[in-house]
PDB file of N, CA and C in Angstrom:
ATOM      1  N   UNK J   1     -62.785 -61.100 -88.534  1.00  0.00           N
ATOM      2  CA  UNK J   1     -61.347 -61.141 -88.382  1.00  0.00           C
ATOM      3  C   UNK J   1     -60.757 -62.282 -89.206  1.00  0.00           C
ATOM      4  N   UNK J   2     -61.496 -63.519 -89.419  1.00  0.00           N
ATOM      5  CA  UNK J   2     -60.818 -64.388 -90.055  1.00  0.00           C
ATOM      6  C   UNK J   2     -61.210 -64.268 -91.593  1.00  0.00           C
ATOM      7  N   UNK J   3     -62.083 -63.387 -91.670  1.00  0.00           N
ATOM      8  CA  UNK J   3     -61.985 -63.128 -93.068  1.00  0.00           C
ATOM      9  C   UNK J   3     -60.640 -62.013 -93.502  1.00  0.00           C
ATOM     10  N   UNK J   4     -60.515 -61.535 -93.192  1.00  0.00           N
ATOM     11  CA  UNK J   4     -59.047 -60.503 -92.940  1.00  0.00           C
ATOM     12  C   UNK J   4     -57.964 -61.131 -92.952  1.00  0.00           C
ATOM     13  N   UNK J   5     -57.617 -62.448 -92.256  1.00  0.00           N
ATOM     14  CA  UNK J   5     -56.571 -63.137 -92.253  1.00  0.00           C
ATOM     15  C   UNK J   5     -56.815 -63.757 -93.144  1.00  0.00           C
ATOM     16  N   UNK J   6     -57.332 -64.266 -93.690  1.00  0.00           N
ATOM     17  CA  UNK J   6     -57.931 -65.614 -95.104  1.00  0.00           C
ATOM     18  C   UNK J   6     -57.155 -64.260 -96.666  1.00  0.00           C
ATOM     19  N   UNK J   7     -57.870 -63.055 -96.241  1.00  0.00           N
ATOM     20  CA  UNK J   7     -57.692 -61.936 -97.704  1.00  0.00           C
ATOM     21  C   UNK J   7     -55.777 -61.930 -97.647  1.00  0.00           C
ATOM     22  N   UNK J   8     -55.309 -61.921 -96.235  1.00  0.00           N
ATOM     23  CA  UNK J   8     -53.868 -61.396 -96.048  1.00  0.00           C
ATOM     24  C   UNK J   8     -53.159 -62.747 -97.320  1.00  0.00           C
ATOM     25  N   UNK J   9     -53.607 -63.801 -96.047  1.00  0.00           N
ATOM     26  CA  UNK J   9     -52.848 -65.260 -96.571  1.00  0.00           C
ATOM     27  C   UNK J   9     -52.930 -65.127 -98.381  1.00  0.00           C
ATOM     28  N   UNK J  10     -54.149 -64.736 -98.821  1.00  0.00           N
ATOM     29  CA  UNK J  10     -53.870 -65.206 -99.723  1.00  0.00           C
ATOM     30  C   UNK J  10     -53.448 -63.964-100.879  1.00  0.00           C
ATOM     31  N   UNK J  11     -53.536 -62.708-100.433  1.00  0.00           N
ATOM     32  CA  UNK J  11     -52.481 -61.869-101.167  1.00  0.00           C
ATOM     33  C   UNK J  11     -51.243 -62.197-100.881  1.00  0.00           C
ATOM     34  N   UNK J  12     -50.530 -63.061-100.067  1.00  0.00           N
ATOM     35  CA  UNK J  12     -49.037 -63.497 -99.350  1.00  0.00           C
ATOM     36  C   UNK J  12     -48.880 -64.308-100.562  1.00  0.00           C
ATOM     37  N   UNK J  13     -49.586 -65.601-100.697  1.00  0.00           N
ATOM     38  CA  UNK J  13     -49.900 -66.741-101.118  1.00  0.00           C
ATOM     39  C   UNK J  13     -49.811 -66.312-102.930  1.00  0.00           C
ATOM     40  N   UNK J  14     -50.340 -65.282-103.462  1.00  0.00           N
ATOM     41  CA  UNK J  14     -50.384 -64.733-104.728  1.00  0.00           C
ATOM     42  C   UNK J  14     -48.492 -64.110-104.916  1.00  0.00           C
ATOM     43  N   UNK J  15     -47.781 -63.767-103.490  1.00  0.00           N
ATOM     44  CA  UNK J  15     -46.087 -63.120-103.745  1.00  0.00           C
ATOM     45  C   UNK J  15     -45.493 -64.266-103.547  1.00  0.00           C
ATOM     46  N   UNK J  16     -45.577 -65.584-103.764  1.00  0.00           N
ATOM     47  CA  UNK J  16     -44.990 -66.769-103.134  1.00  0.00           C
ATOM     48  C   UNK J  16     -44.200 -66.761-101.918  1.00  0.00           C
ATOM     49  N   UNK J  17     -45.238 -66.063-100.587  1.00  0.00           N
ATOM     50  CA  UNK J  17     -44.316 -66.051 -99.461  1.00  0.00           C
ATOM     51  C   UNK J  17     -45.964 -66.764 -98.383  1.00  0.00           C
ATOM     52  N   UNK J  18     -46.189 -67.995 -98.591  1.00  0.00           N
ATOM     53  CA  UNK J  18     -46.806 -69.184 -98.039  1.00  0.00           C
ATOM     54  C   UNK J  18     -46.452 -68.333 -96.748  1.00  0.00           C
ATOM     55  N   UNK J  19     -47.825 -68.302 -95.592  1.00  0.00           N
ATOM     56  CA  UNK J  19     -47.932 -68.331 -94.438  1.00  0.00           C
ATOM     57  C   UNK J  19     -48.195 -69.727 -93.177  1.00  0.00           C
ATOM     58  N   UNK J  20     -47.584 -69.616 -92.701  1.00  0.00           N
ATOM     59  CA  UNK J  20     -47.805 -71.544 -92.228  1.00  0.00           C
ATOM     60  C   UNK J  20     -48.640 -71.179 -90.754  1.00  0.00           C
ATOM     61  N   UNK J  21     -48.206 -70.071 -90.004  1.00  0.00           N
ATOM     62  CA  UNK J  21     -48.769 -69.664 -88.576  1.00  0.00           C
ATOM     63  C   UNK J  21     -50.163 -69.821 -88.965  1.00  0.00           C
ATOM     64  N   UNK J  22     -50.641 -70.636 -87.825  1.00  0.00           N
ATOM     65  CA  UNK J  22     -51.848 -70.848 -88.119  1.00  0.00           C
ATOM     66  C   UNK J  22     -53.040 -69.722 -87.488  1.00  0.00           C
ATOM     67  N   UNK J  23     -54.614 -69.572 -88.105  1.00  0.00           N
ATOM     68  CA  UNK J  23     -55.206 -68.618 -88.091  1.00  0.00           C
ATOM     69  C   UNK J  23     -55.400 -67.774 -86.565  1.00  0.00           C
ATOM     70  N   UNK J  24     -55.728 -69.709 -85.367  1.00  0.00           N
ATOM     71  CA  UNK J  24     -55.573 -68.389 -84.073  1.00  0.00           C
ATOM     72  C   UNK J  24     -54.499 -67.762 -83.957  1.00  0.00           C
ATOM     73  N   UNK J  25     -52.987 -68.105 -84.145  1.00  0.00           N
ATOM     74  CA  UNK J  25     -51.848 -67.619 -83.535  1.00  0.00           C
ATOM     75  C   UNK J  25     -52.364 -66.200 -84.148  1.00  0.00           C
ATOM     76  N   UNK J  26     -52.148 -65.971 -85.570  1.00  0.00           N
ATOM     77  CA  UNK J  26     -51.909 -64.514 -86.533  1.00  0.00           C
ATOM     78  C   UNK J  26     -53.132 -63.885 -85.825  1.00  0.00           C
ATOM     79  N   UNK J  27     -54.020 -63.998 -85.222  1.00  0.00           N
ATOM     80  CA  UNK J  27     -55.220 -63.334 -84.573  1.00  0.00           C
ATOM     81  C   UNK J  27     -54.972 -63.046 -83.123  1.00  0.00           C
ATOM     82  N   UNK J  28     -53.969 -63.570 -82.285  1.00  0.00           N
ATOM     83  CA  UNK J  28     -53.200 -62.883 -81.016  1.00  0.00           C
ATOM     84  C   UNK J  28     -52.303 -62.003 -81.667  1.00  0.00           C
ATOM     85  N   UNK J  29     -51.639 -62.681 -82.336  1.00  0.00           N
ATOM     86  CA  UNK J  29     -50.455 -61.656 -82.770  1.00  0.00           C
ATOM     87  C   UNK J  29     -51.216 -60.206 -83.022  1.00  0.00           C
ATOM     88  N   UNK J  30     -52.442 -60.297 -83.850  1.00  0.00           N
ATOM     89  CA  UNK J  30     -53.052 -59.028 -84.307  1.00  0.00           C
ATOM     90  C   UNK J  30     -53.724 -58.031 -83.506  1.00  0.00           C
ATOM     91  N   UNK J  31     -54.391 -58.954 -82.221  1.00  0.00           N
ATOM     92  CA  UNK J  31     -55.016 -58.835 -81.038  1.00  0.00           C
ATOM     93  C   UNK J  31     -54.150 -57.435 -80.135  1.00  0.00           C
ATOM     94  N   UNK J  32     -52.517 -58.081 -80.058  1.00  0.00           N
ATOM     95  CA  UNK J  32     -51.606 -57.701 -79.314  1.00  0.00           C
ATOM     96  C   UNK J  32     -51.161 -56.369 -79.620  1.00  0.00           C
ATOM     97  N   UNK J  33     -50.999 -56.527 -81.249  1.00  0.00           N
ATOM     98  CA  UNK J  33     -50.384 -55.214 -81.998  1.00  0.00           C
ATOM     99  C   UNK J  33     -50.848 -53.872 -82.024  1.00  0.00           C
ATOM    100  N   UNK J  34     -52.601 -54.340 -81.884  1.00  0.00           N
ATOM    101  CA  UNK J  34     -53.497 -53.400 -81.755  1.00  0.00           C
ATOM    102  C   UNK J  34     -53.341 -52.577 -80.364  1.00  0.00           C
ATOM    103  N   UNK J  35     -53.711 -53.794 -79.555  1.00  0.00           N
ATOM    104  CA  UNK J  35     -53.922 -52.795 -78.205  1.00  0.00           C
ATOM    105  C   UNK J  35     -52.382 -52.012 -77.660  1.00  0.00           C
ATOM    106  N   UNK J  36     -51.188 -52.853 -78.458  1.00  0.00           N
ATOM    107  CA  UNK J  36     -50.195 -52.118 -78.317  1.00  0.00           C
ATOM    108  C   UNK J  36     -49.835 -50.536 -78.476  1.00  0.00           C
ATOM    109  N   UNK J  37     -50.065 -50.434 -80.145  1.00  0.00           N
ATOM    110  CA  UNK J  37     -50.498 -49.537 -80.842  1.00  0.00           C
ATOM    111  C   UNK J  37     -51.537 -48.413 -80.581  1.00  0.00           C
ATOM    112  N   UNK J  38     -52.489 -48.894 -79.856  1.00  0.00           N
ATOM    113  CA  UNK J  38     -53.601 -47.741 -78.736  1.00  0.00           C
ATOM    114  C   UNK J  38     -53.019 -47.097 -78.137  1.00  0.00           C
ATOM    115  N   UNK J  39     -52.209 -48.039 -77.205  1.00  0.00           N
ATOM    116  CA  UNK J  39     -51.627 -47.491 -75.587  1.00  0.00           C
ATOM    117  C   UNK J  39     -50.288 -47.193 -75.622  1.00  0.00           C
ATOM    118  N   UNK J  40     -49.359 -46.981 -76.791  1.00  0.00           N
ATOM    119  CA  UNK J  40     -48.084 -46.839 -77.048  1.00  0.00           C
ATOM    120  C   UNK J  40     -47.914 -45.171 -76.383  1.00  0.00           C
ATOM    121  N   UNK J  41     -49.150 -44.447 -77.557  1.00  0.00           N
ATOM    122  CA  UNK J  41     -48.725 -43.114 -77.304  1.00  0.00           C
ATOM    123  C   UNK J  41     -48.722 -42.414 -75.997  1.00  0.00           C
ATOM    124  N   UNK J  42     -49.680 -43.218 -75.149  1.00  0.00           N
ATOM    125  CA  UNK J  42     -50.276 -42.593 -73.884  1.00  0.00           C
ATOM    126  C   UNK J  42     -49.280 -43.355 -72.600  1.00  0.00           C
ATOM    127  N   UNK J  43     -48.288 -44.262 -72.642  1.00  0.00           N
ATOM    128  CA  UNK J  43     -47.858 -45.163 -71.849  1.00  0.00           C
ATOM    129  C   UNK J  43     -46.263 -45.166 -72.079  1.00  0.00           C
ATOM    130  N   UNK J  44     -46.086 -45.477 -73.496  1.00  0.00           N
ATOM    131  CA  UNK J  44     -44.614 -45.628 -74.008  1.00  0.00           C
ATOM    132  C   UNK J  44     -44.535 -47.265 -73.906  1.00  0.00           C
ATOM    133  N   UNK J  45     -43.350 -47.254 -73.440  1.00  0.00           N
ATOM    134  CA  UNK J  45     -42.742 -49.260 -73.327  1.00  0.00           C
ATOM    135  C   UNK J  45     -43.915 -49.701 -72.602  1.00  0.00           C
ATOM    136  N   UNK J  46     -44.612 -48.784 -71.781  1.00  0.00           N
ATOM    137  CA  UNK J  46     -45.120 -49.856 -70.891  1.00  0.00           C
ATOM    138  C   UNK J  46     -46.944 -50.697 -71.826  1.00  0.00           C
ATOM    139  N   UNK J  47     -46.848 -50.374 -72.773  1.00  0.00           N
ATOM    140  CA  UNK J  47     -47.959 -50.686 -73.366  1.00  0.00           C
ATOM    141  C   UNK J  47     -47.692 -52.385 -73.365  1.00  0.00           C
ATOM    142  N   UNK J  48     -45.910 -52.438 -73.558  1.00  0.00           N
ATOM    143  CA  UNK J  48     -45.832 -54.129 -74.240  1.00  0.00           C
ATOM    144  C   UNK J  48     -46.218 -55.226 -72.637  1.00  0.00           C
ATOM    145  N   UNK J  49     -45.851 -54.375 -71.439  1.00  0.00           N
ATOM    146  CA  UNK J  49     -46.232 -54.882 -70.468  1.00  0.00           C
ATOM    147  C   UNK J  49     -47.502 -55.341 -70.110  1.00  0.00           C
ATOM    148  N   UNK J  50     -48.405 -53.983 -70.704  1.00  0.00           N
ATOM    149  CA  UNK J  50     -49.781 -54.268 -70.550  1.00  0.00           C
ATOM    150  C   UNK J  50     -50.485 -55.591 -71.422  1.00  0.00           C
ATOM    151  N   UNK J  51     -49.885 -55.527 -72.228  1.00  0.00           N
ATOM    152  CA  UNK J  51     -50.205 -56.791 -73.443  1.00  0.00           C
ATOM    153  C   UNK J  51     -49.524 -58.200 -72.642  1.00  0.00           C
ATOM    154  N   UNK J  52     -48.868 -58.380 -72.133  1.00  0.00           N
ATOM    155  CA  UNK J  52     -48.310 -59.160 -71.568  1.00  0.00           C
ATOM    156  C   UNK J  52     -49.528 -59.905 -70.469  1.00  0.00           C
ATOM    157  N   UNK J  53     -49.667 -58.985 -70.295  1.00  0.00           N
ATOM    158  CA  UNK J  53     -50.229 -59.017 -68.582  1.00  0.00           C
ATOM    159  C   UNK J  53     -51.702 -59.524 -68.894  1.00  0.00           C
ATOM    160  N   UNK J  54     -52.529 -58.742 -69.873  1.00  0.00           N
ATOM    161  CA  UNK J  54     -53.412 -58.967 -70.825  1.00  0.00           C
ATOM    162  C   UNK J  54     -53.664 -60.443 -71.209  1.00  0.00           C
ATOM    163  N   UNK J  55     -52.284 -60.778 -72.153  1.00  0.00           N
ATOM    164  CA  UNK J  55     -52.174 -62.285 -72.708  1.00  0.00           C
ATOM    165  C   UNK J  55     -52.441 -63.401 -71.346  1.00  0.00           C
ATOM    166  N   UNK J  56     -51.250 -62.838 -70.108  1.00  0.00           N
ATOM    167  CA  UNK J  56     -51.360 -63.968 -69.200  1.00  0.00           C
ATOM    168  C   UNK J  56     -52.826 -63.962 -68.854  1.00  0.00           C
ATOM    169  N   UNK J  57     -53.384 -62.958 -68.487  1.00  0.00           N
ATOM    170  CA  UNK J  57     -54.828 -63.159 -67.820  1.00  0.00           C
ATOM    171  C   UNK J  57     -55.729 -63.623 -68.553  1.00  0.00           C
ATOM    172  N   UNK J  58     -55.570 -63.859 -70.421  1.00  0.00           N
ATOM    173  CA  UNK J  58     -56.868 -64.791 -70.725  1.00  0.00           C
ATOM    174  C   UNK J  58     -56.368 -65.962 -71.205  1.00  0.00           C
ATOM    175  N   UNK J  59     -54.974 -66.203 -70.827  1.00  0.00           N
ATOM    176  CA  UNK J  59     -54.793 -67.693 -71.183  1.00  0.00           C
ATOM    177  C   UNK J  59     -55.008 -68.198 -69.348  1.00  0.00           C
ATOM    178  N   UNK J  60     -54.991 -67.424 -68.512  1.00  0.00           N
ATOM    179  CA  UNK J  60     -55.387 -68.005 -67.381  1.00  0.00           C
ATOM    180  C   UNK J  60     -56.579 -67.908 -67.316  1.00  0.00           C
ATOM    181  N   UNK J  61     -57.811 -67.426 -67.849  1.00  0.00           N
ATOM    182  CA  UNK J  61     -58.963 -67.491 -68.276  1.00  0.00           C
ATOM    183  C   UNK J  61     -59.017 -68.827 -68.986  1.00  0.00           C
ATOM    184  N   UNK J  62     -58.263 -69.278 -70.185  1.00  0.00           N
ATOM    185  CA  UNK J  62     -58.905 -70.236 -70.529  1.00  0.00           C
ATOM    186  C   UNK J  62     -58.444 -71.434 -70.152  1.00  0.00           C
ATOM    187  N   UNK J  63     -57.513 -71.218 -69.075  1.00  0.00           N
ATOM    188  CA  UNK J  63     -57.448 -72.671 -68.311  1.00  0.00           C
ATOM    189  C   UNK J  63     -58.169 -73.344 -67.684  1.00  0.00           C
ATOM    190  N   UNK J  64     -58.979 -71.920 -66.731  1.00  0.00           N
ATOM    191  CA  UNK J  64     -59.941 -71.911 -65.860  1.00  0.00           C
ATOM    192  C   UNK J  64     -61.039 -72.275 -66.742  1.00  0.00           C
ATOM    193  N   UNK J  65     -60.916 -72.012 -67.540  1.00  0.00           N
ATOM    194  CA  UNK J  65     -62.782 -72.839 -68.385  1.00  0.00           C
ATOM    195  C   UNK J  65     -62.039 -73.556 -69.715  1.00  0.00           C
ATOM    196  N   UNK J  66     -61.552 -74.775 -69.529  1.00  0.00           N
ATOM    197  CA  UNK J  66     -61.350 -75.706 -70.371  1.00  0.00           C
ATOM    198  C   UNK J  66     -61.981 -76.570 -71.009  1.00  0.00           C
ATOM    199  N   UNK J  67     -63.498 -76.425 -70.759  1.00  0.00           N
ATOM    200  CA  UNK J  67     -64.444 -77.445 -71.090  1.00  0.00           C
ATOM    201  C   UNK J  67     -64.620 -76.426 -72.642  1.00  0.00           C
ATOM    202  N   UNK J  68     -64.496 -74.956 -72.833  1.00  0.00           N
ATOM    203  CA  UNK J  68     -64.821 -74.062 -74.262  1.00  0.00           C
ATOM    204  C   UNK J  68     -63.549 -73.351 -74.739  1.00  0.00           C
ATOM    205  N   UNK J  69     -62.209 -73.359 -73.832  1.00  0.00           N
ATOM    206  CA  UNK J  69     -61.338 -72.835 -74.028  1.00  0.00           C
ATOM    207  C   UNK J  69     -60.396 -73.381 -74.210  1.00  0.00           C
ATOM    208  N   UNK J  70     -59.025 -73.587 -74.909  1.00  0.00           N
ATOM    209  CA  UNK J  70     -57.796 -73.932 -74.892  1.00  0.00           C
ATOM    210  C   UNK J  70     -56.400 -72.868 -74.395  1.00  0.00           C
ATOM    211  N   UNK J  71     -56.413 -73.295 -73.434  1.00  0.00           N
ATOM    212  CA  UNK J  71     -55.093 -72.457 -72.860  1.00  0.00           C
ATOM    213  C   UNK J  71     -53.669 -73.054 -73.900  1.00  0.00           C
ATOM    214  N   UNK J  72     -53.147 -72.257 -73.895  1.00  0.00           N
ATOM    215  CA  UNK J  72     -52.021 -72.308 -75.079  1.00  0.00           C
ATOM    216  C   UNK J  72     -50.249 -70.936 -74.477  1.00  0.00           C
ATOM    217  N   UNK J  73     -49.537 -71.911 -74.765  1.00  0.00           N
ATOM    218  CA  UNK J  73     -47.925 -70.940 -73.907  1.00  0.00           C
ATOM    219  C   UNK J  73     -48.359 -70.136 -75.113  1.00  0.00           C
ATOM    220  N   UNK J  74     -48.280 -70.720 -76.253  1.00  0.00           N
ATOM    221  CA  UNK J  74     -47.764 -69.926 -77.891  1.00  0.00           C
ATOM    222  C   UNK J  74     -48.519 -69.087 -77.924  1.00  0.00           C
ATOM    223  N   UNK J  75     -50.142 -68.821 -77.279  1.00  0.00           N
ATOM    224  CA  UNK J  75     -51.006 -67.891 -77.966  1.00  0.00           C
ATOM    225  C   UNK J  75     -50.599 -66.539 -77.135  1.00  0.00           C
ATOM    226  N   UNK J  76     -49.996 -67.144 -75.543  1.00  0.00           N
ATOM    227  CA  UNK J  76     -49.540 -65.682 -74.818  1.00  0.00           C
ATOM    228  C   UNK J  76     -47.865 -65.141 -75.845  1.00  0.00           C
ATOM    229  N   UNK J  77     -47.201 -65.863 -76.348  1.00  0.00           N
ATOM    230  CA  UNK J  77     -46.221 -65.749 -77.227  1.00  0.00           C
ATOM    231  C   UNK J  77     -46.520 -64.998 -78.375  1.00  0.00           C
ATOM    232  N   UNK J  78     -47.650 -64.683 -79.536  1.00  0.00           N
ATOM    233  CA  UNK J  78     -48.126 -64.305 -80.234  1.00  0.00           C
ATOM    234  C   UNK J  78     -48.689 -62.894 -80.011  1.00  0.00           C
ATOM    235  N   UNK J  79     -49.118 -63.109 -78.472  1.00  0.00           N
ATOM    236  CA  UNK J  79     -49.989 -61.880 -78.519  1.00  0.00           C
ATOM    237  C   UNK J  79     -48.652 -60.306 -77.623  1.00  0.00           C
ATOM    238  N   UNK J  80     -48.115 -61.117 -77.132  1.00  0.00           N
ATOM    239  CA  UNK J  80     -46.861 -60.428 -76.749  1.00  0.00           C
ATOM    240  C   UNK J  80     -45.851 -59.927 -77.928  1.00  0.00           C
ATOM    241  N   UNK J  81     -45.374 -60.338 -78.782  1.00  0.00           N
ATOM    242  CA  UNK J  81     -44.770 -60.571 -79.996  1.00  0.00           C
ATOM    243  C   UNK J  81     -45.643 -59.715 -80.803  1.00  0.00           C
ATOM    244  N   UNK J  82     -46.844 -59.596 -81.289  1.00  0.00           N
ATOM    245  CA  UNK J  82     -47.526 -58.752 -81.782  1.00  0.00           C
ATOM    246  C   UNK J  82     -47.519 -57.210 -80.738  1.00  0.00           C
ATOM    247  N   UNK J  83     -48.063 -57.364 -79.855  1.00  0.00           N
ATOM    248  CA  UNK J  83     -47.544 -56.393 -78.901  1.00  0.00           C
ATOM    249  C   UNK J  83     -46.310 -55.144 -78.977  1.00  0.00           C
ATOM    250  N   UNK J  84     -45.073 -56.179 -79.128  1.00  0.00           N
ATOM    251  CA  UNK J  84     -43.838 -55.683 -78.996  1.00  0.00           C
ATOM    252  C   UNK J  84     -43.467 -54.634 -80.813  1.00  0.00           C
ATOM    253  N   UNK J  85     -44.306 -55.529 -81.922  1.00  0.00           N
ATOM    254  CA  UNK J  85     -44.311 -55.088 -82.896  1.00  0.00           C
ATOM    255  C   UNK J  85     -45.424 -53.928 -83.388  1.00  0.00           C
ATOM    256  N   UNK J  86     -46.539 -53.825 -82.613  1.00  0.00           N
ATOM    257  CA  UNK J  86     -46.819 -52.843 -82.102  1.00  0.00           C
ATOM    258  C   UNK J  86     -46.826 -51.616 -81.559  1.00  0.00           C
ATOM    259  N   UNK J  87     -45.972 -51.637 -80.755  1.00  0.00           N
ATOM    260  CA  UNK J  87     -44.989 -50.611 -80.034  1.00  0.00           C
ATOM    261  C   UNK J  87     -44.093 -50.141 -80.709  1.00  0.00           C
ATOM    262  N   UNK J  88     -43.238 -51.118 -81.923  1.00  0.00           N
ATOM    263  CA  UNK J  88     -41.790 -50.570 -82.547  1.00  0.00           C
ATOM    264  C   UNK J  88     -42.861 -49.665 -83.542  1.00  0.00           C
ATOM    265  N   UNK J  89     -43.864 -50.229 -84.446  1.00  0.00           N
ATOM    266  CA  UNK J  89     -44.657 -48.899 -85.574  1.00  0.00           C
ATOM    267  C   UNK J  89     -44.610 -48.074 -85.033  1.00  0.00           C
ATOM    268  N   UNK J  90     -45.509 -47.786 -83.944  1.00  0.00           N
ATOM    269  CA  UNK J  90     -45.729 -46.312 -83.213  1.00  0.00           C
ATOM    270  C   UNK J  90     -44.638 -45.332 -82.606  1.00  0.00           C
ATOM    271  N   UNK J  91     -43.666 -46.179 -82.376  1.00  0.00           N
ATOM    272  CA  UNK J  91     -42.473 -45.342 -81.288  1.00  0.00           C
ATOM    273  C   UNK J  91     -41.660 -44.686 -83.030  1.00  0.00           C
ATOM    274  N   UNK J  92     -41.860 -45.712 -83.904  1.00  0.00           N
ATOM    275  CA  UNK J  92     -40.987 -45.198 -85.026  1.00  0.00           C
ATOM    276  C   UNK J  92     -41.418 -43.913 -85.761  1.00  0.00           C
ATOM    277  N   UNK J  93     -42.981 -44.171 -85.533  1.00  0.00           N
ATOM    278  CA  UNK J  93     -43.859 -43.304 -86.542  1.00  0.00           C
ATOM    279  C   UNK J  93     -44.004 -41.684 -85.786  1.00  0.00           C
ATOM    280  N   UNK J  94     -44.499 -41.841 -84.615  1.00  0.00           N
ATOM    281  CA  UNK J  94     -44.153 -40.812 -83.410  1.00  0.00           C
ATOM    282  C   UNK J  94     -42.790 -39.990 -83.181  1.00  0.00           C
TER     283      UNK J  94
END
């Protein structure tokens, strides 16, 4: 996956449009979009909920194990946000 984000950045990086979000955020965001994008067709809106719900439960996962994890507001922000952009491809494309 972070080879995927490294190829994106730097075809971005080649249109002079510099990416600054750093690699975990763009990897929730991508995380989100996906499972959005699965469960759009079979669910509708409620896919962005599920992503939601998703995000809260492994940033409350990684609170609960902080000694290997970093709990983060922004990464449930990313993965929701990817989520939501998720949902708009499919509802558009559908």
């Amino acid at each position: 996956m972070e080879a995927l984000i490294a190829k994106v950045n730097a075809f971005l990086a080649k249109l002079y449009i510099p990416c600054k979000v750093p690699a975990d955020k763009q990897m929730h965001f991508i995380g989100g979009l996906v499972i959005a994008a699965l469960l759009t067709p079979f669910i509708g809106a409620y896919s962005i909920v599920v992503v939601a719900i998703i995000a809260l439960l492994k940033e409350i996962y990684d609170y609960l194990h902080k000694d290997i994890h970093t709990p983060d507001f922004w990464d449930w922000v990313a993965t929701v946000l990817g989520g939501l952009v998720g949902f708009v491809i499919v509802a558009l494309l559908g």
